[in-house]
Short mmCIF file of C-alpha atoms and ligand atoms in Angstrom, two decimals:
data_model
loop_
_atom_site.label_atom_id
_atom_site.label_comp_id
_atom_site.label_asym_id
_atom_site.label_seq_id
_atom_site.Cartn_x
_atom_site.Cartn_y
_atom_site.Cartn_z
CA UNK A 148 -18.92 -111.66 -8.17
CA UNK A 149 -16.88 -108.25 -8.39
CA UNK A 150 -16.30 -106.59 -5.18
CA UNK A 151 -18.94 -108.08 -3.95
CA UNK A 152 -21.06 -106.99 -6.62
CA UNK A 153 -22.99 -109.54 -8.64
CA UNK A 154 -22.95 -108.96 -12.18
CA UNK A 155 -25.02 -110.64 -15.07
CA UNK A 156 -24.25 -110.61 -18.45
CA UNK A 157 -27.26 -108.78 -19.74
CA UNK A 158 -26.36 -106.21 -17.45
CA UNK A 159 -23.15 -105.41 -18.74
CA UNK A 160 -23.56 -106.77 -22.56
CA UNK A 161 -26.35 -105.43 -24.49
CA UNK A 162 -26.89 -105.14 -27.99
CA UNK A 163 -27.96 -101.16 -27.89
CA UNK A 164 -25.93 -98.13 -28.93
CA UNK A 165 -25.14 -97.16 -25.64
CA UNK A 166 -23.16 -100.04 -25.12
CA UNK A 167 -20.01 -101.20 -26.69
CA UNK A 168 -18.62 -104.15 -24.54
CA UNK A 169 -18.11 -107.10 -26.42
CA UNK A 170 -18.47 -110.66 -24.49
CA UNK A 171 -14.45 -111.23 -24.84
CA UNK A 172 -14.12 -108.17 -22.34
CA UNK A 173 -17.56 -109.64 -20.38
CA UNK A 174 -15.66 -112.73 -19.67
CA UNK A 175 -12.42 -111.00 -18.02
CA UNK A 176 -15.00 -109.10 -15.14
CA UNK A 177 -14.11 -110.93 -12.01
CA UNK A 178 -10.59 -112.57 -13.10
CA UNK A 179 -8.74 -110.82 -10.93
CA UNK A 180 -5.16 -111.33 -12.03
CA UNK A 181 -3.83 -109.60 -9.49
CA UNK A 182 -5.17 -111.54 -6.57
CA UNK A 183 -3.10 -114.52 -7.66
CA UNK A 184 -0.20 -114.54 -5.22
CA UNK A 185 1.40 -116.96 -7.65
CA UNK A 186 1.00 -115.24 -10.60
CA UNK A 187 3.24 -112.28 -11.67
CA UNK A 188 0.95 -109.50 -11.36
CA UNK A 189 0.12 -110.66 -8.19
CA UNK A 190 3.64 -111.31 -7.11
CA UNK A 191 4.59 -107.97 -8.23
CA UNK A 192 1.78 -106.76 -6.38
CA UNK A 193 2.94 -108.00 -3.35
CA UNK A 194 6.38 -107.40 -4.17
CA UNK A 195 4.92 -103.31 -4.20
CA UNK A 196 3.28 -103.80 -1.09
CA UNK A 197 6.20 -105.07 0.71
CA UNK A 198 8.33 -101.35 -0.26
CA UNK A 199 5.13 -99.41 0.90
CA UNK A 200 5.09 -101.44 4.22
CA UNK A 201 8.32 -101.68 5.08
CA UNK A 202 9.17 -97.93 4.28
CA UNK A 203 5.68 -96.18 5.92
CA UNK A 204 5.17 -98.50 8.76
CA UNK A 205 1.95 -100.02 7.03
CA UNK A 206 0.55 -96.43 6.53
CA UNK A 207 -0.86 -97.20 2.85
CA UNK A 208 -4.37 -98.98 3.17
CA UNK A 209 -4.55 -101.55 0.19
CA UNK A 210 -7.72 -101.72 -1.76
CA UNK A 211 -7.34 -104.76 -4.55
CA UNK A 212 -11.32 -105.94 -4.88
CA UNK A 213 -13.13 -102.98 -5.95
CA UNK A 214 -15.84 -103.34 -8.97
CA UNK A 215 -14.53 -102.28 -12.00
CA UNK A 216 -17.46 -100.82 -13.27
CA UNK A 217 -17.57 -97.59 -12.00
CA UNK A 218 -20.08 -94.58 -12.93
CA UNK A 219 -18.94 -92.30 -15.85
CA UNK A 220 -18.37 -89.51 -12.80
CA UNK A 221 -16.05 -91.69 -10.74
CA UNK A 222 -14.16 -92.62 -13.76
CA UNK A 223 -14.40 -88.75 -15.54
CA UNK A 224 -15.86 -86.23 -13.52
CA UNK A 225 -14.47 -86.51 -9.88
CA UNK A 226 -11.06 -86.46 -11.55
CA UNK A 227 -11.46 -83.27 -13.67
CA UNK A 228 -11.12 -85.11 -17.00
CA UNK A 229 -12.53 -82.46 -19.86
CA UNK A 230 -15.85 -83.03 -20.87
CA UNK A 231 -14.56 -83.11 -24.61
CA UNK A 232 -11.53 -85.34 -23.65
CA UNK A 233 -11.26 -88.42 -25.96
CA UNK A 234 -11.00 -90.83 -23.45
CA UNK A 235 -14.20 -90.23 -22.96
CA UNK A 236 -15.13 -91.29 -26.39
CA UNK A 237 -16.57 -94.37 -26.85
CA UNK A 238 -13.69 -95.45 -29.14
CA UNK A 239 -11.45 -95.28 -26.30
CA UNK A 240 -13.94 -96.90 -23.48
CA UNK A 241 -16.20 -99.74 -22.89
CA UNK A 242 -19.46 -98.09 -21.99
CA UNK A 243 -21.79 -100.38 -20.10
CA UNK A 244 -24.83 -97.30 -20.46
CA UNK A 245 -24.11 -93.42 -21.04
CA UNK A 246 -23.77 -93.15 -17.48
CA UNK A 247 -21.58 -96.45 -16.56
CA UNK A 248 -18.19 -97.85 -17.57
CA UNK A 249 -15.73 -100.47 -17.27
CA UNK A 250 -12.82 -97.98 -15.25
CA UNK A 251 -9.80 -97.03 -17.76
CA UNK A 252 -7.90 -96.24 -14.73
CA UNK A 253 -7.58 -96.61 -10.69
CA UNK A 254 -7.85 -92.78 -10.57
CA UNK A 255 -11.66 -93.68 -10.64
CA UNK A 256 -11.45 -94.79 -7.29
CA UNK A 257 -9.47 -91.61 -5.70
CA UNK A 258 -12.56 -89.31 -4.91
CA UNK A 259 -14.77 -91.93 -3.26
CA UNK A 260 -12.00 -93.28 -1.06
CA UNK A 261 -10.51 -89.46 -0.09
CA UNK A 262 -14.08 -89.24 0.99
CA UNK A 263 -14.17 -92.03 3.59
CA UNK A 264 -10.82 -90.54 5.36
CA UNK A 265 -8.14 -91.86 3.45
CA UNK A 266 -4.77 -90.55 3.38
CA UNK A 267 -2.60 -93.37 1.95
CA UNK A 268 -3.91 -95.49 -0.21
CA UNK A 269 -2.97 -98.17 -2.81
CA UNK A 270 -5.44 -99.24 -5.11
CA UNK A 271 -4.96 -102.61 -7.63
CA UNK A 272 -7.14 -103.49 -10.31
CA UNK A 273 -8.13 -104.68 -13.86
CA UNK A 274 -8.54 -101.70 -15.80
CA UNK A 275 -10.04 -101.18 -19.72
CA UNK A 276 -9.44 -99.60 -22.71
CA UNK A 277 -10.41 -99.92 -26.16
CA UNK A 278 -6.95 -100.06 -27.95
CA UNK A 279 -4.66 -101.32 -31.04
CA UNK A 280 -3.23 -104.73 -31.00
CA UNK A 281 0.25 -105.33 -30.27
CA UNK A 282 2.79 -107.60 -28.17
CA UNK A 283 2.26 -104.76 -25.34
CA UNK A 284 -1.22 -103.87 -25.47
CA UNK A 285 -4.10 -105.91 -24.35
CA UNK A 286 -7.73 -104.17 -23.87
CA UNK A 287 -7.67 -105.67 -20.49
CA UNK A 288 -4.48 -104.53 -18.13
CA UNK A 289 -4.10 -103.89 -14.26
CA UNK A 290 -2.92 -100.54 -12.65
CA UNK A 291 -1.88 -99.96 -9.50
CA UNK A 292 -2.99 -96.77 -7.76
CA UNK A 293 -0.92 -94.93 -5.04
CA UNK A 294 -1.98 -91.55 -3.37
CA UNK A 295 -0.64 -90.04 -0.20
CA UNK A 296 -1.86 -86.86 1.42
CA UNK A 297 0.33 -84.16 3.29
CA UNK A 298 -1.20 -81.80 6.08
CA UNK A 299 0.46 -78.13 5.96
CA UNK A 300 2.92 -79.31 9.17
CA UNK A 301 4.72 -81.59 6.92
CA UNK A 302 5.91 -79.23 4.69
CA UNK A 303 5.73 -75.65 6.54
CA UNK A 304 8.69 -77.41 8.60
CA UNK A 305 10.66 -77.60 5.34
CA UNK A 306 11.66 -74.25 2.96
CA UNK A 307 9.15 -75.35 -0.09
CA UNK A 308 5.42 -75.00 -0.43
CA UNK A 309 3.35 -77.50 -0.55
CA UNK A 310 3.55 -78.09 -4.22
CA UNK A 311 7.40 -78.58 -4.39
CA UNK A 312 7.44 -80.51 -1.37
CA UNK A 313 5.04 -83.32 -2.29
CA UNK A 314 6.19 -83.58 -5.55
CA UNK A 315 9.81 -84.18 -4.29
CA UNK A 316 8.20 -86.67 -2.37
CA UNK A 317 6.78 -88.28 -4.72
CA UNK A 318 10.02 -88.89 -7.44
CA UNK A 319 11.97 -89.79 -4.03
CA UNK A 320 9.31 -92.81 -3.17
CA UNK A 321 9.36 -93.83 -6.80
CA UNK A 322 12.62 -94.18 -7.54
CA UNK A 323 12.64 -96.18 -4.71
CA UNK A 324 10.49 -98.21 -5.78
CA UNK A 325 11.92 -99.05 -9.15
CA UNK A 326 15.36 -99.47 -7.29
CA UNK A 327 13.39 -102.03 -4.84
CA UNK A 328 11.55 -103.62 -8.22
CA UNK A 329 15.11 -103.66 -10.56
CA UNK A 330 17.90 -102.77 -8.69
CA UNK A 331 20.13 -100.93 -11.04
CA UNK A 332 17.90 -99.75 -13.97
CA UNK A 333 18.46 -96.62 -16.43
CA UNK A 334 15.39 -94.43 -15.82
CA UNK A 335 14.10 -91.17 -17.02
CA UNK A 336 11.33 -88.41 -15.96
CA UNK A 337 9.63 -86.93 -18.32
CA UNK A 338 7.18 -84.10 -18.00
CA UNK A 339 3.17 -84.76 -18.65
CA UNK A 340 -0.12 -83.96 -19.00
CA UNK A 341 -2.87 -85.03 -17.03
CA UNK A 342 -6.17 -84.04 -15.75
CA UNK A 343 -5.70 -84.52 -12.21
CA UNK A 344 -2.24 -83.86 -11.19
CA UNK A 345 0.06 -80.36 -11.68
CA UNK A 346 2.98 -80.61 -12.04
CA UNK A 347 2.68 -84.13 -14.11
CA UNK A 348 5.40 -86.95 -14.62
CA UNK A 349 6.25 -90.17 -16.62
CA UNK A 350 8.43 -92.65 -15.53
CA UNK A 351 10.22 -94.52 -18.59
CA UNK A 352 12.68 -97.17 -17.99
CA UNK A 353 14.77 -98.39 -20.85
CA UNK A 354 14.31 -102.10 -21.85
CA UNK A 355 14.86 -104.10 -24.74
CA UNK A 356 16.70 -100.72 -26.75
CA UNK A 357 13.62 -98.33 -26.13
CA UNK A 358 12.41 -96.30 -23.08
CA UNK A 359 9.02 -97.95 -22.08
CA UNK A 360 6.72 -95.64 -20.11
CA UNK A 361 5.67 -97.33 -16.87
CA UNK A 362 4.09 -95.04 -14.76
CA UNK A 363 2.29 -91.65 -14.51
CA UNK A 364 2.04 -89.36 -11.75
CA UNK A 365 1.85 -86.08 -9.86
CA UNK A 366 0.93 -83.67 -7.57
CA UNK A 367 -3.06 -83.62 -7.64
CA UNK A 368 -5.34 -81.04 -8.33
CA UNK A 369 -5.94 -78.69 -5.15
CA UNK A 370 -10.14 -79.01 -6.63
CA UNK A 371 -9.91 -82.28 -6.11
CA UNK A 372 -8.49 -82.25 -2.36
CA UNK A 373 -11.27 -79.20 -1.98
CA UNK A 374 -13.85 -81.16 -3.17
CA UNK A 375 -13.48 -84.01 -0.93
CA UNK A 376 -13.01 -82.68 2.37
CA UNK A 377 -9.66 -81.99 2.59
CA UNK A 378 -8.59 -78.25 1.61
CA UNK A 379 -5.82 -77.48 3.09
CA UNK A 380 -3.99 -80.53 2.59
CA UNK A 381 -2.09 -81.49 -0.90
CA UNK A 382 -0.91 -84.86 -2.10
CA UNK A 383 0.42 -86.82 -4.67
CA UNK A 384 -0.90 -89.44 -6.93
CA UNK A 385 0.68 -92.23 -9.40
CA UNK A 386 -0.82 -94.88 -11.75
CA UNK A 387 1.40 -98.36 -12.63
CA UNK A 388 0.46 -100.24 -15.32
CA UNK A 389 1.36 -103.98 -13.58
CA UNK A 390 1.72 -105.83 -16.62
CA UNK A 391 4.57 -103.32 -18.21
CA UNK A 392 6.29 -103.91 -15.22
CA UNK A 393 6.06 -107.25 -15.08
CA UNK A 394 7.40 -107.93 -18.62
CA UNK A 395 10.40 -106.25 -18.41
CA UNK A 396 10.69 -107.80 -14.87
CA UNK A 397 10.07 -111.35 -15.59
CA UNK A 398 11.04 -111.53 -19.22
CA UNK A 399 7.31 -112.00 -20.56
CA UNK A 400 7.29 -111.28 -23.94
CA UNK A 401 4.06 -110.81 -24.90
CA UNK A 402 1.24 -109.86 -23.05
CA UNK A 403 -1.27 -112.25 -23.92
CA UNK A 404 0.40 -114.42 -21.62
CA UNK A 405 -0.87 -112.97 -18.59
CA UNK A 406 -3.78 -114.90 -19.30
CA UNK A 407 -2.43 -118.08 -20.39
CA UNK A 408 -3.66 -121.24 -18.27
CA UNK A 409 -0.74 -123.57 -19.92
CA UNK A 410 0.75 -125.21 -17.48
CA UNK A 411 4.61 -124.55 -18.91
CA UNK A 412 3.51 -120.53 -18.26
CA UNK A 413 1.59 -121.01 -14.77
CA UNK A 414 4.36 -123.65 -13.18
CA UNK A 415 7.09 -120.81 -13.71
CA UNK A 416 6.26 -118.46 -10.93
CA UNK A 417 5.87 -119.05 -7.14
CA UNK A 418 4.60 -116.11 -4.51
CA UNK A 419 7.33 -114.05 -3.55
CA UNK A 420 9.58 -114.63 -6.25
CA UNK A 421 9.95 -111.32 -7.86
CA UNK A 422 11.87 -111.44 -11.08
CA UNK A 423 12.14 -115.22 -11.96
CA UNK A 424 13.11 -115.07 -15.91
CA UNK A 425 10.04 -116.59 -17.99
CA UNK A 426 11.57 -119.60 -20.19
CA UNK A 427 9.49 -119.37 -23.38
CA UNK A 428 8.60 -122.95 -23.72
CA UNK A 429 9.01 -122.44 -27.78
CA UNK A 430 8.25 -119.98 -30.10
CA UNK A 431 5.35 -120.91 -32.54
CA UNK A 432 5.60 -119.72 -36.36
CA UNK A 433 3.57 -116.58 -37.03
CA UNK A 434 1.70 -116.56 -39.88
CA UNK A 435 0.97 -113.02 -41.45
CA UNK A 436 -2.47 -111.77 -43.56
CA UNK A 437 -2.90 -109.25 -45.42
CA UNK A 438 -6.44 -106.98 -45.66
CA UNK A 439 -6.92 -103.98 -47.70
CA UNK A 440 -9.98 -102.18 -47.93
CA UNK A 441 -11.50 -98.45 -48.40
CA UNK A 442 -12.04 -96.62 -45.13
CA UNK A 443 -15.06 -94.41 -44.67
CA UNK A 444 -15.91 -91.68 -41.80
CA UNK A 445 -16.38 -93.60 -39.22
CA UNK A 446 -13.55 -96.39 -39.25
CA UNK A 447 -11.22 -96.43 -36.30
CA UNK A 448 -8.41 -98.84 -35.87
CA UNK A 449 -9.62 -99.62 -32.08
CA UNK A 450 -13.18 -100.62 -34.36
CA UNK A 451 -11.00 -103.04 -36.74
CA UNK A 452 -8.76 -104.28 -33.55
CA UNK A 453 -11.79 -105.55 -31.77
CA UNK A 454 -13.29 -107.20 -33.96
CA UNK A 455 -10.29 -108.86 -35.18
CA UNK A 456 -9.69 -109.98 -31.12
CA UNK A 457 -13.52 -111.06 -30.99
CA UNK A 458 -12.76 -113.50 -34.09
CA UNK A 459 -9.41 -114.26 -33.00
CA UNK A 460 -9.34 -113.79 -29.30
CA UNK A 461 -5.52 -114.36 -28.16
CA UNK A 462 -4.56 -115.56 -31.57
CA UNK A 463 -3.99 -112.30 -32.90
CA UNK A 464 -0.54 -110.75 -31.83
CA UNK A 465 -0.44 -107.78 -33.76
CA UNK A 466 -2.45 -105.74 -36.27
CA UNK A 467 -0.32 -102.97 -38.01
CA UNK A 468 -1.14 -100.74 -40.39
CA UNK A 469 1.06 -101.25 -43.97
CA UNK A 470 -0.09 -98.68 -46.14
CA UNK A 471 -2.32 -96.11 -46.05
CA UNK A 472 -2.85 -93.99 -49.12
CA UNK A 473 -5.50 -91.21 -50.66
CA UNK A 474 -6.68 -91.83 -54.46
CA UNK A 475 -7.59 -88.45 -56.74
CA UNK A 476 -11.05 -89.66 -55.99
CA UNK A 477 -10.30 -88.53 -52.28
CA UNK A 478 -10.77 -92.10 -51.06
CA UNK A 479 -8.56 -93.75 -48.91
CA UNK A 480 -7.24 -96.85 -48.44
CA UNK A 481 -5.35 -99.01 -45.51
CA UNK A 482 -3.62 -102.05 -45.45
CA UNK A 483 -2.93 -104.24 -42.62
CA UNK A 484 -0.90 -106.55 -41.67
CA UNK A 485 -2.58 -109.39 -38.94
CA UNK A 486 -0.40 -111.43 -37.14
CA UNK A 487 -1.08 -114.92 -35.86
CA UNK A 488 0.06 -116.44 -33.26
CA UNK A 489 -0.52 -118.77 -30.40
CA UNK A 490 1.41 -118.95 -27.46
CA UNK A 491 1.20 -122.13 -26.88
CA UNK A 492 0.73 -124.36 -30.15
CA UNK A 493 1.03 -124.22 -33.96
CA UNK A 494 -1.79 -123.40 -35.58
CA UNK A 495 -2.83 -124.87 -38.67
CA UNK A 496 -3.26 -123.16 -42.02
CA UNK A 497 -6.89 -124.05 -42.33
CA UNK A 498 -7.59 -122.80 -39.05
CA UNK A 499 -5.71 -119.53 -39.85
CA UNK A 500 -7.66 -119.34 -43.21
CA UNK A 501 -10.91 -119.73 -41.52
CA UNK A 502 -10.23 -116.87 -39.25
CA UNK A 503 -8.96 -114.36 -41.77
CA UNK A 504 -12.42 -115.28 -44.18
CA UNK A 505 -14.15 -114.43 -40.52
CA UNK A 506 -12.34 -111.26 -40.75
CA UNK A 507 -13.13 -110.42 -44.01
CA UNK A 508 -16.55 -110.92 -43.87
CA UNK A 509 -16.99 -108.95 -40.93
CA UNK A 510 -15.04 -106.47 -42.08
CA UNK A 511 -17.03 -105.56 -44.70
CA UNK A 512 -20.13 -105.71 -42.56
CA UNK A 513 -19.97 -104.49 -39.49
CA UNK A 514 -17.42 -101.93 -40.53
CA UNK A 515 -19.08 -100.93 -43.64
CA UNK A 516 -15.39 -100.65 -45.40
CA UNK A 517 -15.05 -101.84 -49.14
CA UNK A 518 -12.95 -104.85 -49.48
CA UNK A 519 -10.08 -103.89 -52.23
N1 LIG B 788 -4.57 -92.49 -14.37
C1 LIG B 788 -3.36 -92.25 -15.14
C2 LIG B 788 -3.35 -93.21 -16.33
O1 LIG B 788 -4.04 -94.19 -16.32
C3 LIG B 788 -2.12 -92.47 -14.32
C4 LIG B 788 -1.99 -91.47 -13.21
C5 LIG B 788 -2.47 -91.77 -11.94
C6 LIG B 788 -1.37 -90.26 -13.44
C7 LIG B 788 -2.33 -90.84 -10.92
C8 LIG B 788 -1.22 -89.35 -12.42
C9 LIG B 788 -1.70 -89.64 -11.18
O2 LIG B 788 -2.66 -93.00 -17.31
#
């Protein structure tokens, strides 16, 4: 039951070309992370409600149950992304049918909610992309989405245009935010590229020695203002990615904990406590494997990462590319490195064997690669 939305497997798993979402992704529809008040995305949720409250006088509506899957319009089109961009590829998204996919962003939701007379909005949901595999990426993560409209008063009363003045706006409300979220915390802006928003900005913050992009933003498009009723307005937009936030706020070091039942994760956080350091209840031995095969046309690392996590599921922490080289023959070859790793138990060298022969086998053929 998504938004109110019933959704069937066969609906949104199929085995046909047009469709690349595996049943690991399948079984995430309808989660809902972030409608856990005492888990940390949906503490930190709240936590970002409470600044937008307290500092608008409840102007921001709050939108967290909306259906992921979204058309390939809401998701693309309505928010000017290029019809040759490459997250519109199908090795960057899950594509239910040409014409329907699982949202890689909140931005999907901006036109339709413009539209029905919005003018400050946040919107919260699981998002998903097709991606490597690392302590930091997960195909499955939650954005928030904030967008605020100006009318011309707002900024004819002040000496910029409408451009400089919402954009202003918008690195005044989030450093606020961040300063609400972290207190004291070294931050940087850095300029950007995207579809829907000119001028465009990332947010980094620096944790654990490296700056860590958390957030993207801008002023939007004027064609997408014009295009849903609302010409001679401008705004601003962001996207959060929850889960960065929420590592570097509660310690979490690894993101496959998110979705960790175990108690001795769960028990650790209580609603409203923004911030609580995670106490890892032990670190588990990694155990590393090795695969090295011949690459042809159409291999992708996204291809090799999935299947890996559809073997594996959470007990893969990292695949990472070792060594990549090109023969006189003109073939080329990659190593990688898997990593595995439970979060909560040590896992036994059979059962690590048995998933890397898994590996293996369907490396060779579903991915068509030569084993080396
Ligand atoms: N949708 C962008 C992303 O997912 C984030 C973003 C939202 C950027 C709104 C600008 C404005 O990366």
């Amino acid at each position: 039951d998504l938004g109110g939305v019933k959704v069937n497997r066969e609906d949104v798993v199929r085995d046909d070309p047009t469709n690349n979402v595996p049943d690991n992704i399948f079984s995430k529809l309808g989660v809902q992370l972030h409608r856990r008040d005492q888990h940390p995305l949906g503490i930190l949720k709240n936590a970002i409600y409470q600044y937008f409250d307290e500092n608008y006088s409840n102007k921001f509506n709050k939108f967290d149950d909306l259906s992921p899957i979204v058309s390939v319009k809401e998701n693309f089109d309505d928010v000017l992304v290029p019809e040759d961009h490459v997250s519109r590829s199908y090795n960057d998204t899950y594509y239910v049918d040409p014409q329907t996919v699982l949202r890689c962003h909140t931005s999907a939701h901006q036109a339709e909610l413009l539209r029905s007379g919005n003018t400050h909005f946040l919107v919260t949901g699981d998002v998903y992309r097709r991606d490597s595999i690392d302590s930091t990426h997960y195909p499955v993560f939650h954005q928030m989405e904030g967008f605020r409209v100006f009318v011309p008063e707002e900024w004819e009363a002040s000496e910029m245009d409408g451009t400089s003045f919402a954009a202003a706006d918008l690195k005044k409300c989030l450093e606020g935010l961040a300063r609400h979220l972290f207190g004291a915390v070294e931050m940087r802006w850095v300029d950007t590229y995207f579809p829907f928003t000119n001028p465009s900005f990332e947010l980094e913050i620096y944790f654990k020695e490296k700056w860590m992009e958390v957030l993207g933003c801008g002023v939007t498009e004027q064609e997408i203002l014009k295009r849903n009723g609302q010409p001679n307005n401008v705004a601003w937009a962001f996207g959060l990615g929850l889960e960065r936030l929420a590592m570097v706020l509660f310690d979490i070091p690894d993101i496959r904990l998110f979705w960790s039942n175990d108690e001795r994760f769960t028990s650790q956080f209580s609603a409203g406590q923004l911030g609580v350091k995670f106490k890892p209840f032990s670190k588990y031995p990694p155990c590393y494997k090795d695969i090295s095969f011949w690459i042809n046309e159409s291999f992708t690392e996204n291809n090799l990462c999935e299947l890996v996590r559809g073997i594996a599921g959470d007990l893969v922490e990292e695949v990472q590319l070792i060594d990549d080289f090109t023969n006189k023959k003109g073939m080329t070859s990659h190593c990688y490195r898997i990593a595995y790793r439970s979060m909560e138990r040590s896992l036994t060298d059979d059962e690590i064997n048995d998933l890397q022969w898994k590996v293996r086998d369907q490396v060779q053929s579903k991915l068509n690669v030569v084993l080396r």
